[in-house]
PDB file of C-alpha atoms and ligand atoms in Angstrom:
ATOM      1  CA  MET A  84      90.848 100.568 -56.450  1.00 35.00           C
ATOM      2  CA  LEU A  85      91.246  97.563 -58.671  1.00 39.00           C
ATOM      3  CA  ASN A  86      94.319  96.243 -60.310  1.00 37.00           C
ATOM      4  CA  LYS A  87      94.780  93.644 -62.987  1.00 42.00           C
ATOM      5  CA  ALA A  88      97.212  93.775 -65.848  1.00 40.00           C
ATOM      6  CA  ASN A  89      98.052  97.398 -65.116  1.00 41.00           C
ATOM      7  CA  THR A  90      94.397  98.307 -65.077  1.00 46.00           C
ATOM      8  CA  LYS A  91      93.618 101.084 -62.659  1.00 44.00           C
ATOM      9  CA  LEU A  92      90.016 101.962 -62.217  1.00 47.00           C
ATOM     10  CA  THR A  93      88.842 104.047 -59.345  1.00 42.00           C
ATOM     11  CA  LEU A  94      86.154 102.306 -57.362  1.00 47.00           C
ATOM     12  CA  THR A  95      83.225 104.623 -57.713  1.00 53.00           C
ATOM     13  CA  SER A  96      79.757 104.627 -56.257  1.00 54.00           C
ATOM     14  CA  TRP A  97      76.581 105.534 -58.071  1.00 53.00           C
ATOM     15  CA  PHE A  98      73.070 105.734 -56.794  1.00 50.00           C
ATOM     16  CA  PHE A  99      70.096 104.114 -58.496  1.00 51.00           C
ATOM     17  CA  ASP A 100      68.241 106.967 -60.022  1.00 44.00           C
ATOM     18  CA  PRO A 101      67.184 107.075 -63.665  1.00 42.00           C
ATOM     19  CA  HIS A 102      68.003 110.771 -63.623  1.00 41.00           C
ATOM     20  CA  TYR A 103      71.276 110.473 -61.785  1.00 41.00           C
ATOM     21  CA  GLN A 104      73.631 113.384 -62.319  1.00 38.00           C
ATOM     22  CA  GLU A 105      76.713 113.126 -60.155  1.00 42.00           C
ATOM     23  CA  PRO A 106      78.347 110.047 -58.688  1.00 41.00           C
ATOM     24  CA  GLY A 107      78.464 109.964 -54.938  1.00 37.00           C
ATOM     25  CA  ILE A 108      75.411 112.034 -54.114  1.00 35.00           C
ATOM     26  CA  ALA A 109      72.932 109.990 -52.110  1.00 33.00           C
ATOM     27  CA  GLU A 110      69.266 110.726 -52.143  1.00 37.00           C
ATOM     28  CA  PRO A 111      66.742 109.165 -49.775  1.00 37.00           C
ATOM     29  CA  GLY A 112      65.223 105.960 -51.093  1.00 44.00           C
ATOM     30  CA  HIS A 113      67.912 105.368 -53.692  1.00 65.00           C
ATOM     31  CA  HIS A 114      70.235 102.419 -53.779  1.00 68.00           C
ATOM     32  CA  GLN A 115      73.954 102.497 -54.269  1.00 87.00           C
ATOM     33  CA  PHE A 116      76.229 100.422 -56.481  1.00 92.00           C
ATOM     34  CA  GLN A 117      79.925 100.138 -57.123  1.00 95.00           C
ATOM     35  CA  ILE A 118      81.968  98.889 -60.060  1.00 96.00           C
ATOM     36  CA  ARG A 119      85.101  96.829 -59.512  1.00 96.00           C
ATOM     37  CA  THR A 120      87.075  94.029 -61.166  1.00 96.00           C
ATOM     38  CA  ALA A 121      85.638  90.553 -60.762  1.00 97.00           C
ATOM     39  CA  THR A 122      87.221  87.963 -58.508  1.00 96.00           C
ATOM     40  CA  SER A 123      86.708  84.208 -58.309  1.00 96.00           C
ATOM     41  CA  ALA A 124      84.141  84.851 -55.559  1.00 96.00           C
ATOM     42  CA  ASP A 125      81.925  86.521 -58.193  1.00 97.00           C
ATOM     43  CA  LEU A 126      81.825  83.540 -60.570  1.00 98.00           C
ATOM     44  CA  THR A 127      78.452  82.157 -59.447  1.00 97.00           C
ATOM     45  CA  GLY A 128      76.783  85.575 -59.691  1.00 97.00           C
ATOM     46  CA  ILE A 129      78.324  86.313 -63.094  1.00 98.00           C
ATOM     47  CA  ALA A 130      77.252  82.939 -64.516  1.00 98.00           C
ATOM     48  CA  GLN A 131      73.714  83.428 -63.204  1.00 97.00           C
ATOM     49  CA  ILE A 132      73.275  86.916 -64.683  1.00 98.00           C
ATOM     50  CA  ILE A 133      74.776  85.991 -68.064  1.00 98.00           C
ATOM     51  CA  ALA A 134      72.745  82.767 -68.289  1.00 97.00           C
ATOM     52  CA  GLU A 135      69.486  84.528 -67.361  1.00 96.00           C
ATOM     53  CA  SER A 136      70.166  87.408 -69.735  1.00 96.00           C
ATOM     54  CA  PHE A 137      71.021  85.342 -72.805  1.00 95.00           C
ATOM     55  CA  HIS A 138      69.173  82.014 -72.345  1.00 94.00           C
ATOM     56  CA  SER A 139      65.641  81.035 -71.438  1.00 92.00           C
ATOM     57  CA  LYS A 140      64.812  78.829 -68.461  1.00 91.00           C
ATOM     58  CA  ASP A 141      61.450  78.004 -70.004  1.00 91.00           C
ATOM     59  CA  GLY A 142      60.312  76.119 -73.058  1.00 89.00           C
ATOM     60  CA  PHE A 143      61.745  73.079 -74.754  1.00 87.00           C
ATOM     61  CA  TRP A 144      65.379  73.996 -74.074  1.00 87.00           C
ATOM     62  CA  GLY A 145      64.721  74.935 -70.414  1.00 91.00           C
ATOM     63  CA  TRP A 146      66.322  71.685 -69.262  1.00 94.00           C
ATOM     64  CA  ALA A 147      69.624  72.840 -70.759  1.00 95.00           C
ATOM     65  CA  PHE A 148      69.734  76.027 -68.676  1.00 96.00           C
ATOM     66  CA  PRO A 149      71.830  74.610 -65.771  1.00 96.00           C
ATOM     67  CA  LEU A 150      74.285  73.146 -68.286  1.00 97.00           C
ATOM     68  CA  LEU A 151      74.620  76.440 -70.099  1.00 97.00           C
ATOM     69  CA  ARG A 152      75.138  78.234 -66.771  1.00 97.00           C
ATOM     70  CA  LEU A 153      77.819  75.720 -65.804  1.00 98.00           C
ATOM     71  CA  GLY A 154      79.554  76.223 -69.143  1.00 98.00           C
ATOM     72  CA  ILE A 155      79.545  79.999 -68.622  1.00 98.00           C
ATOM     73  CA  TYR A 156      80.889  79.528 -65.088  1.00 98.00           C
ATOM     74  CA  GLU A 157      83.763  77.374 -66.351  1.00 98.00           C
ATOM     75  CA  ASP A 158      84.587  79.793 -69.194  1.00 97.00           C
ATOM     76  CA  PHE A 159      84.814  82.731 -66.820  1.00 97.00           C
ATOM     77  CA  LYS A 160      86.742  80.689 -64.267  1.00 97.00           C
ATOM     78  CA  HIS A 161      89.306  79.900 -66.933  1.00 96.00           C
ATOM     79  CA  ARG A 162      89.594  83.503 -68.083  1.00 95.00           C
ATOM     80  CA  LEU A 163      89.830  84.930 -64.549  1.00 95.00           C
ATOM     81  CA  SER A 164      92.489  82.427 -63.543  1.00 94.00           C
ATOM     82  CA  SER A 165      94.661  82.809 -66.680  1.00 89.00           C
ATOM     83  CA  PRO A 166      96.189  86.253 -66.630  1.00 76.00           C
ATOM     84  CA  ALA A 167      96.045  87.934 -70.035  1.00 85.00           C
ATOM     85  CA  PRO A 168      97.765  91.283 -70.519  1.00 86.00           C
ATOM     86  CA  HIS A 169      94.633  92.989 -71.751  1.00 92.00           C
ATOM     87  CA  HIS A 170      91.576  91.363 -70.290  1.00 95.00           C
ATOM     88  CA  VAL A 171      89.302  92.479 -67.503  1.00 96.00           C
ATOM     89  CA  CYS A 172      85.900  91.465 -66.216  1.00 97.00           C
ATOM     90  CA  LEU A 173      84.025  94.168 -64.310  1.00 97.00           C
ATOM     91  CA  VAL A 174      81.092  93.685 -61.986  1.00 97.00           C
ATOM     92  CA  ALA A 175      78.526  96.079 -60.540  1.00 97.00           C
ATOM     93  CA  ILE A 176      77.757  95.412 -56.896  1.00 96.00           C
ATOM     94  CA  GLU A 177      74.737  96.735 -55.070  1.00 93.00           C
ATOM     95  CA  THR A 178      76.053  98.123 -51.809  1.00 89.00           C
ATOM     96  CA  THR A 179      72.836  99.408 -50.297  1.00 82.00           C
ATOM     97  CA  SER A 180      72.208  96.177 -48.464  1.00 76.00           C
ATOM     98  CA  THR A 181      74.831  94.267 -46.527  1.00 77.00           C
ATOM     99  CA  ALA A 182      74.349  91.367 -48.975  1.00 78.00           C
ATOM    100  CA  ASN A 183      76.413  93.138 -51.679  1.00 81.00           C
ATOM    101  CA  ASN A 184      74.486  91.584 -54.555  1.00 92.00           C
ATOM    102  CA  LEU A 185      76.134  91.264 -57.954  1.00 96.00           C
ATOM    103  CA  ILE A 186      73.801  93.100 -60.334  1.00 96.00           C
ATOM    104  CA  GLY A 187      75.759  93.484 -63.568  1.00 97.00           C
ATOM    105  CA  THR A 188      78.843  92.425 -65.457  1.00 98.00           C
ATOM    106  CA  VAL A 189      80.884  93.096 -68.606  1.00 98.00           C
ATOM    107  CA  GLU A 190      84.107  91.819 -70.170  1.00 98.00           C
ATOM    108  CA  LEU A 191      86.760  93.786 -72.000  1.00 97.00           C
ATOM    109  CA  GLY A 192      89.591  92.264 -73.979  1.00 96.00           C
ATOM    110  CA  VAL A 193      91.791  92.978 -76.960  1.00 94.00           C
ATOM    111  CA  ARG A 194      91.272  91.325 -80.333  1.00 90.00           C
ATOM    112  CA  PHE A 195      93.817  91.116 -83.055  1.00 82.00           C
ATOM    113  CA  ALA A 196      93.515  91.719 -86.786  1.00 62.00           C
ATOM    114  CA  ASP A 197      90.125  90.546 -87.904  1.00 59.00           C
ATOM    115  CA  SER A 198      88.244  90.864 -91.145  1.00 61.00           C
ATOM    116  CA  TRP A 199      86.486  94.023 -89.945  1.00 58.00           C
ATOM    117  CA  ILE A 200      89.611  95.768 -88.759  1.00 59.00           C
ATOM    118  CA  GLN A 201      92.780  96.769 -90.546  1.00 59.00           C
ATOM    119  CA  VAL A 202      95.258  93.910 -90.588  1.00 53.00           C
ATOM    120  CA  GLY A 203      98.073  94.219 -88.076  1.00 63.00           C
ATOM    121  CA  ARG A 204      96.180  96.222 -85.514  1.00 81.00           C
ATOM    122  CA  SER A 205      94.563  95.246 -82.262  1.00 89.00           C
ATOM    123  CA  PHE A 206      91.490  96.775 -80.670  1.00 92.00           C
ATOM    124  CA  PRO A 207      89.629  96.646 -77.369  1.00 95.00           C
ATOM    125  CA  TYR A 208      86.483  94.559 -77.724  1.00 96.00           C
ATOM    126  CA  LEU A 209      83.618  94.552 -75.234  1.00 98.00           C
ATOM    127  CA  SER A 210      81.391  91.516 -74.599  1.00 98.00           C
ATOM    128  CA  ASN A 211      79.057  89.805 -72.146  1.00 98.00           C
ATOM    129  CA  LEU A 212      77.361  92.954 -70.909  1.00 98.00           C
ATOM    130  CA  ALA A 213      74.384  91.981 -68.745  1.00 98.00           C
ATOM    131  CA  VAL A 214      72.400  93.523 -65.899  1.00 97.00           C
ATOM    132  CA  HIS A 215      70.081  91.668 -63.544  1.00 96.00           C
ATOM    133  CA  PRO A 216      66.477  92.231 -64.746  1.00 94.00           C
ATOM    134  CA  LYS A 217      65.434  93.745 -61.398  1.00 93.00           C
ATOM    135  CA  TYR A 218      68.127  96.445 -61.670  1.00 94.00           C
ATOM    136  CA  ARG A 219      67.667  97.513 -65.287  1.00 95.00           C
ATOM    137  CA  ARG A 220      67.069 101.136 -66.345  1.00 95.00           C
ATOM    138  CA  TYR A 221      69.042 102.527 -63.405  1.00 94.00           C
ATOM    139  CA  GLY A 222      72.205 103.321 -65.326  1.00 95.00           C
ATOM    140  CA  VAL A 223      74.150 100.201 -64.333  1.00 96.00           C
ATOM    141  CA  ALA A 224      75.041  99.157 -67.907  1.00 97.00           C
ATOM    142  CA  SER A 225      75.953 102.746 -68.795  1.00 97.00           C
ATOM    143  CA  GLU A 226      78.409 102.919 -65.910  1.00 96.00           C
ATOM    144  CA  LEU A 227      79.908  99.525 -66.804  1.00 97.00           C
ATOM    145  CA  LEU A 228      80.415 100.771 -70.367  1.00 98.00           C
ATOM    146  CA  ILE A 229      81.963 104.037 -69.217  1.00 97.00           C
ATOM    147  CA  SER A 230      84.338 102.083 -66.974  1.00 97.00           C
ATOM    148  CA  CYS A 231      85.353  99.930 -69.976  1.00 97.00           C
ATOM    149  CA  GLN A 232      86.017 103.067 -71.995  1.00 97.00           C
ATOM    150  CA  GLN A 233      88.276 104.380 -69.236  1.00 96.00           C
ATOM    151  CA  VAL A 234      90.148 101.071 -69.012  1.00 96.00           C
ATOM    152  CA  SER A 235      90.604 101.015 -72.820  1.00 96.00           C
ATOM    153  CA  GLN A 236      92.163 104.452 -72.649  1.00 96.00           C
ATOM    154  CA  GLU A 237      94.404 103.389 -69.782  1.00 95.00           C
ATOM    155  CA  TRP A 238      95.589 100.574 -72.044  1.00 95.00           C
ATOM    156  CA  GLY A 239      96.468 103.217 -74.655  1.00 94.00           C
ATOM    157  CA  PHE A 240      93.591 102.728 -77.121  1.00 94.00           C
ATOM    158  CA  GLN A 241      91.313 105.370 -78.612  1.00 94.00           C
ATOM    159  CA  ASP A 242      88.659 103.064 -80.090  1.00 94.00           C
ATOM    160  CA  LEU A 243      86.287 100.483 -78.687  1.00 96.00           C
ATOM    161  CA  TYR A 244      84.291  97.851 -80.596  1.00 95.00           C
ATOM    162  CA  LEU A 245      81.430  95.509 -79.746  1.00 97.00           C
ATOM    163  CA  HIS A 246      78.753  93.395 -81.448  1.00 96.00           C
ATOM    164  CA  VAL A 247      75.031  93.687 -80.898  1.00 97.00           C
ATOM    165  CA  LEU A 248      72.229  91.686 -82.484  1.00 96.00           C
ATOM    166  CA  GLU A 249      70.011  93.693 -84.787  1.00 95.00           C
ATOM    167  CA  ASN A 250      66.900  92.564 -82.874  1.00 95.00           C
ATOM    168  CA  ASN A 251      68.293  93.546 -79.443  1.00 97.00           C
ATOM    169  CA  TYR A 252      66.432  96.837 -79.279  1.00 97.00           C
ATOM    170  CA  GLN A 253      67.263  97.750 -75.668  1.00 98.00           C
ATOM    171  CA  ALA A 254      70.991  97.145 -76.095  1.00 98.00           C
ATOM    172  CA  ARG A 255      71.077  99.090 -79.356  1.00 98.00           C
ATOM    173  CA  GLN A 256      69.352 102.014 -77.657  1.00 98.00           C
ATOM    174  CA  LEU A 257      71.898 101.885 -74.848  1.00 98.00           C
ATOM    175  CA  TYR A 258      74.896 101.898 -77.190  1.00 98.00           C
ATOM    176  CA  PHE A 259      73.527 104.623 -79.444  1.00 98.00           C
ATOM    177  CA  LYS A 260      72.784 106.773 -76.394  1.00 98.00           C
ATOM    178  CA  LEU A 261      76.430 106.430 -75.334  1.00 97.00           C
ATOM    179  CA  GLY A 262      77.684 107.441 -78.768  1.00 97.00           C
ATOM    180  CA  TYR A 263      78.444 104.123 -80.463  1.00 98.00           C
ATOM    181  CA  LYS A 264      78.091 104.126 -84.245  1.00 97.00           C
ATOM    182  CA  VAL A 265      77.457 101.320 -86.748  1.00 97.00           C
ATOM    183  CA  HIS A 266      80.764 100.138 -88.224  1.00 93.00           C
ATOM    184  CA  GLN A 267      79.472  97.129 -90.169  1.00 90.00           C
ATOM    185  CA  VAL A 268      76.342  94.994 -90.493  1.00 92.00           C
ATOM    186  CA  GLU A 269      77.263  91.327 -90.732  1.00 87.00           C
ATOM    187  CA  SER A 270      75.242  88.526 -92.301  1.00 81.00           C
ATOM    188  CA  ASN A 271      76.100  84.869 -92.571  1.00 80.00           C
ATOM    189  CA  TRP A 272      74.379  81.656 -93.622  1.00 76.00           C
ATOM    190  CA  ASN A 273      72.428  81.612 -90.314  1.00 74.00           C
ATOM    191  CA  THR A 274      70.843  84.918 -91.285  1.00 75.00           C
ATOM    192  CA  PHE A 275      69.623  83.642 -94.620  1.00 73.00           C
ATOM    193  CA  LEU A 276      68.847  79.971 -93.921  1.00 76.00           C
ATOM    194  CA  LEU A 277      67.566  80.141 -90.324  1.00 75.00           C
ATOM    195  CA  GLY A 278      66.272  83.710 -90.334  1.00 76.00           C
ATOM    196  CA  ARG A 279      68.551  84.641 -87.414  1.00 83.00           C
ATOM    197  CA  SER A 280      69.132  88.260 -86.504  1.00 89.00           C
ATOM    198  CA  ARG A 281      72.106  89.997 -88.082  1.00 92.00           C
ATOM    199  CA  GLN A 282      75.065  91.067 -85.997  1.00 93.00           C
ATOM    200  CA  ILE A 283      76.005  94.715 -86.008  1.00 96.00           C
ATOM    201  CA  LEU A 284      79.556  95.759 -85.239  1.00 94.00           C
ATOM    202  CA  LEU A 285      79.512  99.038 -83.325  1.00 97.00           C
ATOM    203  CA  HIS A 286      82.416 101.397 -82.815  1.00 95.00           C
ATOM    204  CA  LYS A 287      83.120 104.327 -80.554  1.00 97.00           C
ATOM    205  CA  HIS A 288      86.026 106.697 -80.829  1.00 96.00           C
ATOM    206  CA  LEU A 289      87.033 107.577 -77.292  1.00 96.00           C
ATOM    207  CA  ASN A 290      87.509 111.222 -76.456  1.00 82.00           C
ATOM    208  CA  ALA A 291      89.950 112.574 -73.915  1.00 72.00           C
ATOM    209  CA  ASP A 292      87.029 112.719 -71.499  1.00 66.00           C
ATOM    210  CA  SER A 293      85.300 109.350 -71.820  1.00 60.00           C
ATOM    211  CA  THR A 294      82.830 109.857 -68.994  1.00 65.00           C
ATOM    212  CA  THR A 295      79.926 109.609 -71.456  1.00 71.00           C
TER     213      THR A 295
HETATM  214  C1  COA B  68      70.866  95.971 -72.420  1.00 51.68           C
HETATM  215  C2  COA B  68      71.084  96.036 -70.901  1.00 51.68           C
HETATM  216  C3  COA B  68      72.536  95.648 -70.601  1.00 51.68           C
HETATM  217  C4  COA B  68      70.831  97.481 -70.426  1.00 51.68           C
HETATM  218  O1  COA B  68      71.146  97.550 -69.037  1.00 51.68           O
HETATM  219  P1  COA B  68      70.583  98.767 -68.121  1.00 51.68           P
HETATM  220  O2  COA B  68      71.402  98.801 -66.868  1.00 51.68           O
HETATM  221  O3  COA B  68      69.130  98.624 -67.987  1.00 51.68           O
HETATM  222  O4  COA B  68      70.922 100.029 -69.031  1.00 51.68           O
HETATM  223  P2  COA B  68      70.922 101.566 -68.561  1.00 51.68           P
HETATM  224  O5  COA B  68      70.037 101.727 -67.386  1.00 51.68           O
HETATM  225  O6  COA B  68      72.339 102.011 -68.423  1.00 51.68           O
HETATM  226  O7  COA B  68      70.216 102.247 -69.824  1.00 51.68           O
HETATM  227  C5  COA B  68      70.775 103.361 -70.487  1.00 51.68           C
HETATM  228  C6  COA B  68      69.942 103.696 -71.699  1.00 51.68           C
HETATM  229  O8  COA B  68      69.844 102.552 -72.583  1.00 51.68           O
HETATM  230  C7  COA B  68      68.539 102.563 -73.205  1.00 51.68           C
HETATM  231  N1  COA B  68      67.779 101.399 -72.751  1.00 51.68           N
HETATM  232  C8  COA B  68      68.139 100.493 -71.821  1.00 51.68           C
HETATM  233  N2  COA B  68      67.174  99.552 -71.694  1.00 51.68           N
HETATM  234  C9  COA B  68      66.181  99.888 -72.547  1.00 51.68           C
HETATM  235  C10 COA B  68      64.915  99.318 -72.881  1.00 51.68           C
HETATM  236  N3  COA B  68      64.475  98.199 -72.288  1.00 51.68           N
HETATM  237  N4  COA B  68      64.151  99.947 -73.797  1.00 51.68           N
HETATM  238  C11 COA B  68      64.578 101.064 -74.406  1.00 51.68           C
HETATM  239  N5  COA B  68      65.768 101.668 -74.146  1.00 51.68           N
HETATM  240  C12 COA B  68      66.567 101.081 -73.229  1.00 51.68           C
HETATM  241  C13 COA B  68      67.868 103.837 -72.750  1.00 51.68           C
HETATM  242  O9  COA B  68      68.221 104.856 -73.652  1.00 51.68           O
HETATM  243  C14 COA B  68      68.526 104.068 -71.396  1.00 51.68           C
HETATM  244  O10 COA B  68      68.468 105.408 -70.971  1.00 51.68           O
HETATM  245  P3  COA B  68      67.169 105.910 -70.131  1.00 51.68           P
HETATM  246  O11 COA B  68      66.922 104.903 -69.053  1.00 51.68           O
HETATM  247  O12 COA B  68      67.601 107.261 -69.626  1.00 51.68           O
HETATM  248  O13 COA B  68      66.049 105.958 -71.134  1.00 51.68           O
HETATM  249  C15 COA B  68      70.102  95.092 -70.149  1.00 51.68           C
HETATM  250  O14 COA B  68      68.791  95.321 -70.625  1.00 51.68           O
HETATM  251  C16 COA B  68      70.423  93.608 -70.295  1.00 51.68           C
HETATM  252  O15 COA B  68      71.179  93.047 -69.501  1.00 51.68           O
HETATM  253  N6  COA B  68      69.844  92.972 -71.350  1.00 51.68           N
HETATM  254  C17 COA B  68      70.086  91.509 -71.584  1.00 51.68           C
HETATM  255  C18 COA B  68      71.515  91.237 -72.029  1.00 51.68           C
HETATM  256  C19 COA B  68      71.908  92.036 -73.258  1.00 51.68           C
HETATM  257  O16 COA B  68      71.144  92.184 -74.190  1.00 51.68           O
HETATM  258  N7  COA B  68      73.176  92.531 -73.250  1.00 51.68           N
HETATM  259  C20 COA B  68      73.720  93.287 -74.355  1.00 51.68           C
HETATM  260  C21 COA B  68      74.331  92.354 -75.333  1.00 51.68           C
HETATM  261  S1  COA B  68      74.981  93.242 -76.739  1.00 51.68           S
END
């Protein structure tokens, strides 16, 4: 069980199998992972996965990689150590080996009235979803998302929002598969002047049973 800011999420185990059906059923040769809230002991693993997933170690800017990773580490350290009523960072831990490797992470918080949402309302907003490259396509991100949906409902919300870049094909496929719909396509001066990818705001209305 995990507990932070009245968040109750049952610690559940899944087994690495692209065609997994039911949690908790082990099959020979498959690995097992669990999802739980992050602690300060997870900071190094979280920073590594986020840095590797969103920044390149190679090329001209490769030298900046350790600095970016340090910045991510410090950001998360600050957020984990300052209790906010509606904020949680979840991690997926591989439990097959005794090493208990951190293989994925996601953050969930609440944002207040923004241009894309009706003024005066607040909404759960998901960010920093990343899975270690070696453990992708095993359902880890899907389970992290489903856990976030359950937490959002425990907080009393029926909607969940997140941004994805238009050129992030794999993430878009993931979100569409889990039922997220385009709420708004956002362009800014970066899009026009620097040819950067547009951001898409996705939305999911959470059903009573948010296990998908
Ligand atoms: C996007 C990401 C989180 C997906 O993690 P994952 O654990 O591999 O995702 P899942 O195994 O749960 O995938 C579920 C579904 O998403 C889609 N999907 C995931 N990766 C895909 C890919 N590379 N190509 C096409 N579809 C993909 C598929 O529909 C997949 O279902 P399937 O395996 O039955 O076909 C991972 O690739 C990642 O960390 N990318 C870098 C960081 C990032 O882009 N984060 C999202 C920011 S918005």
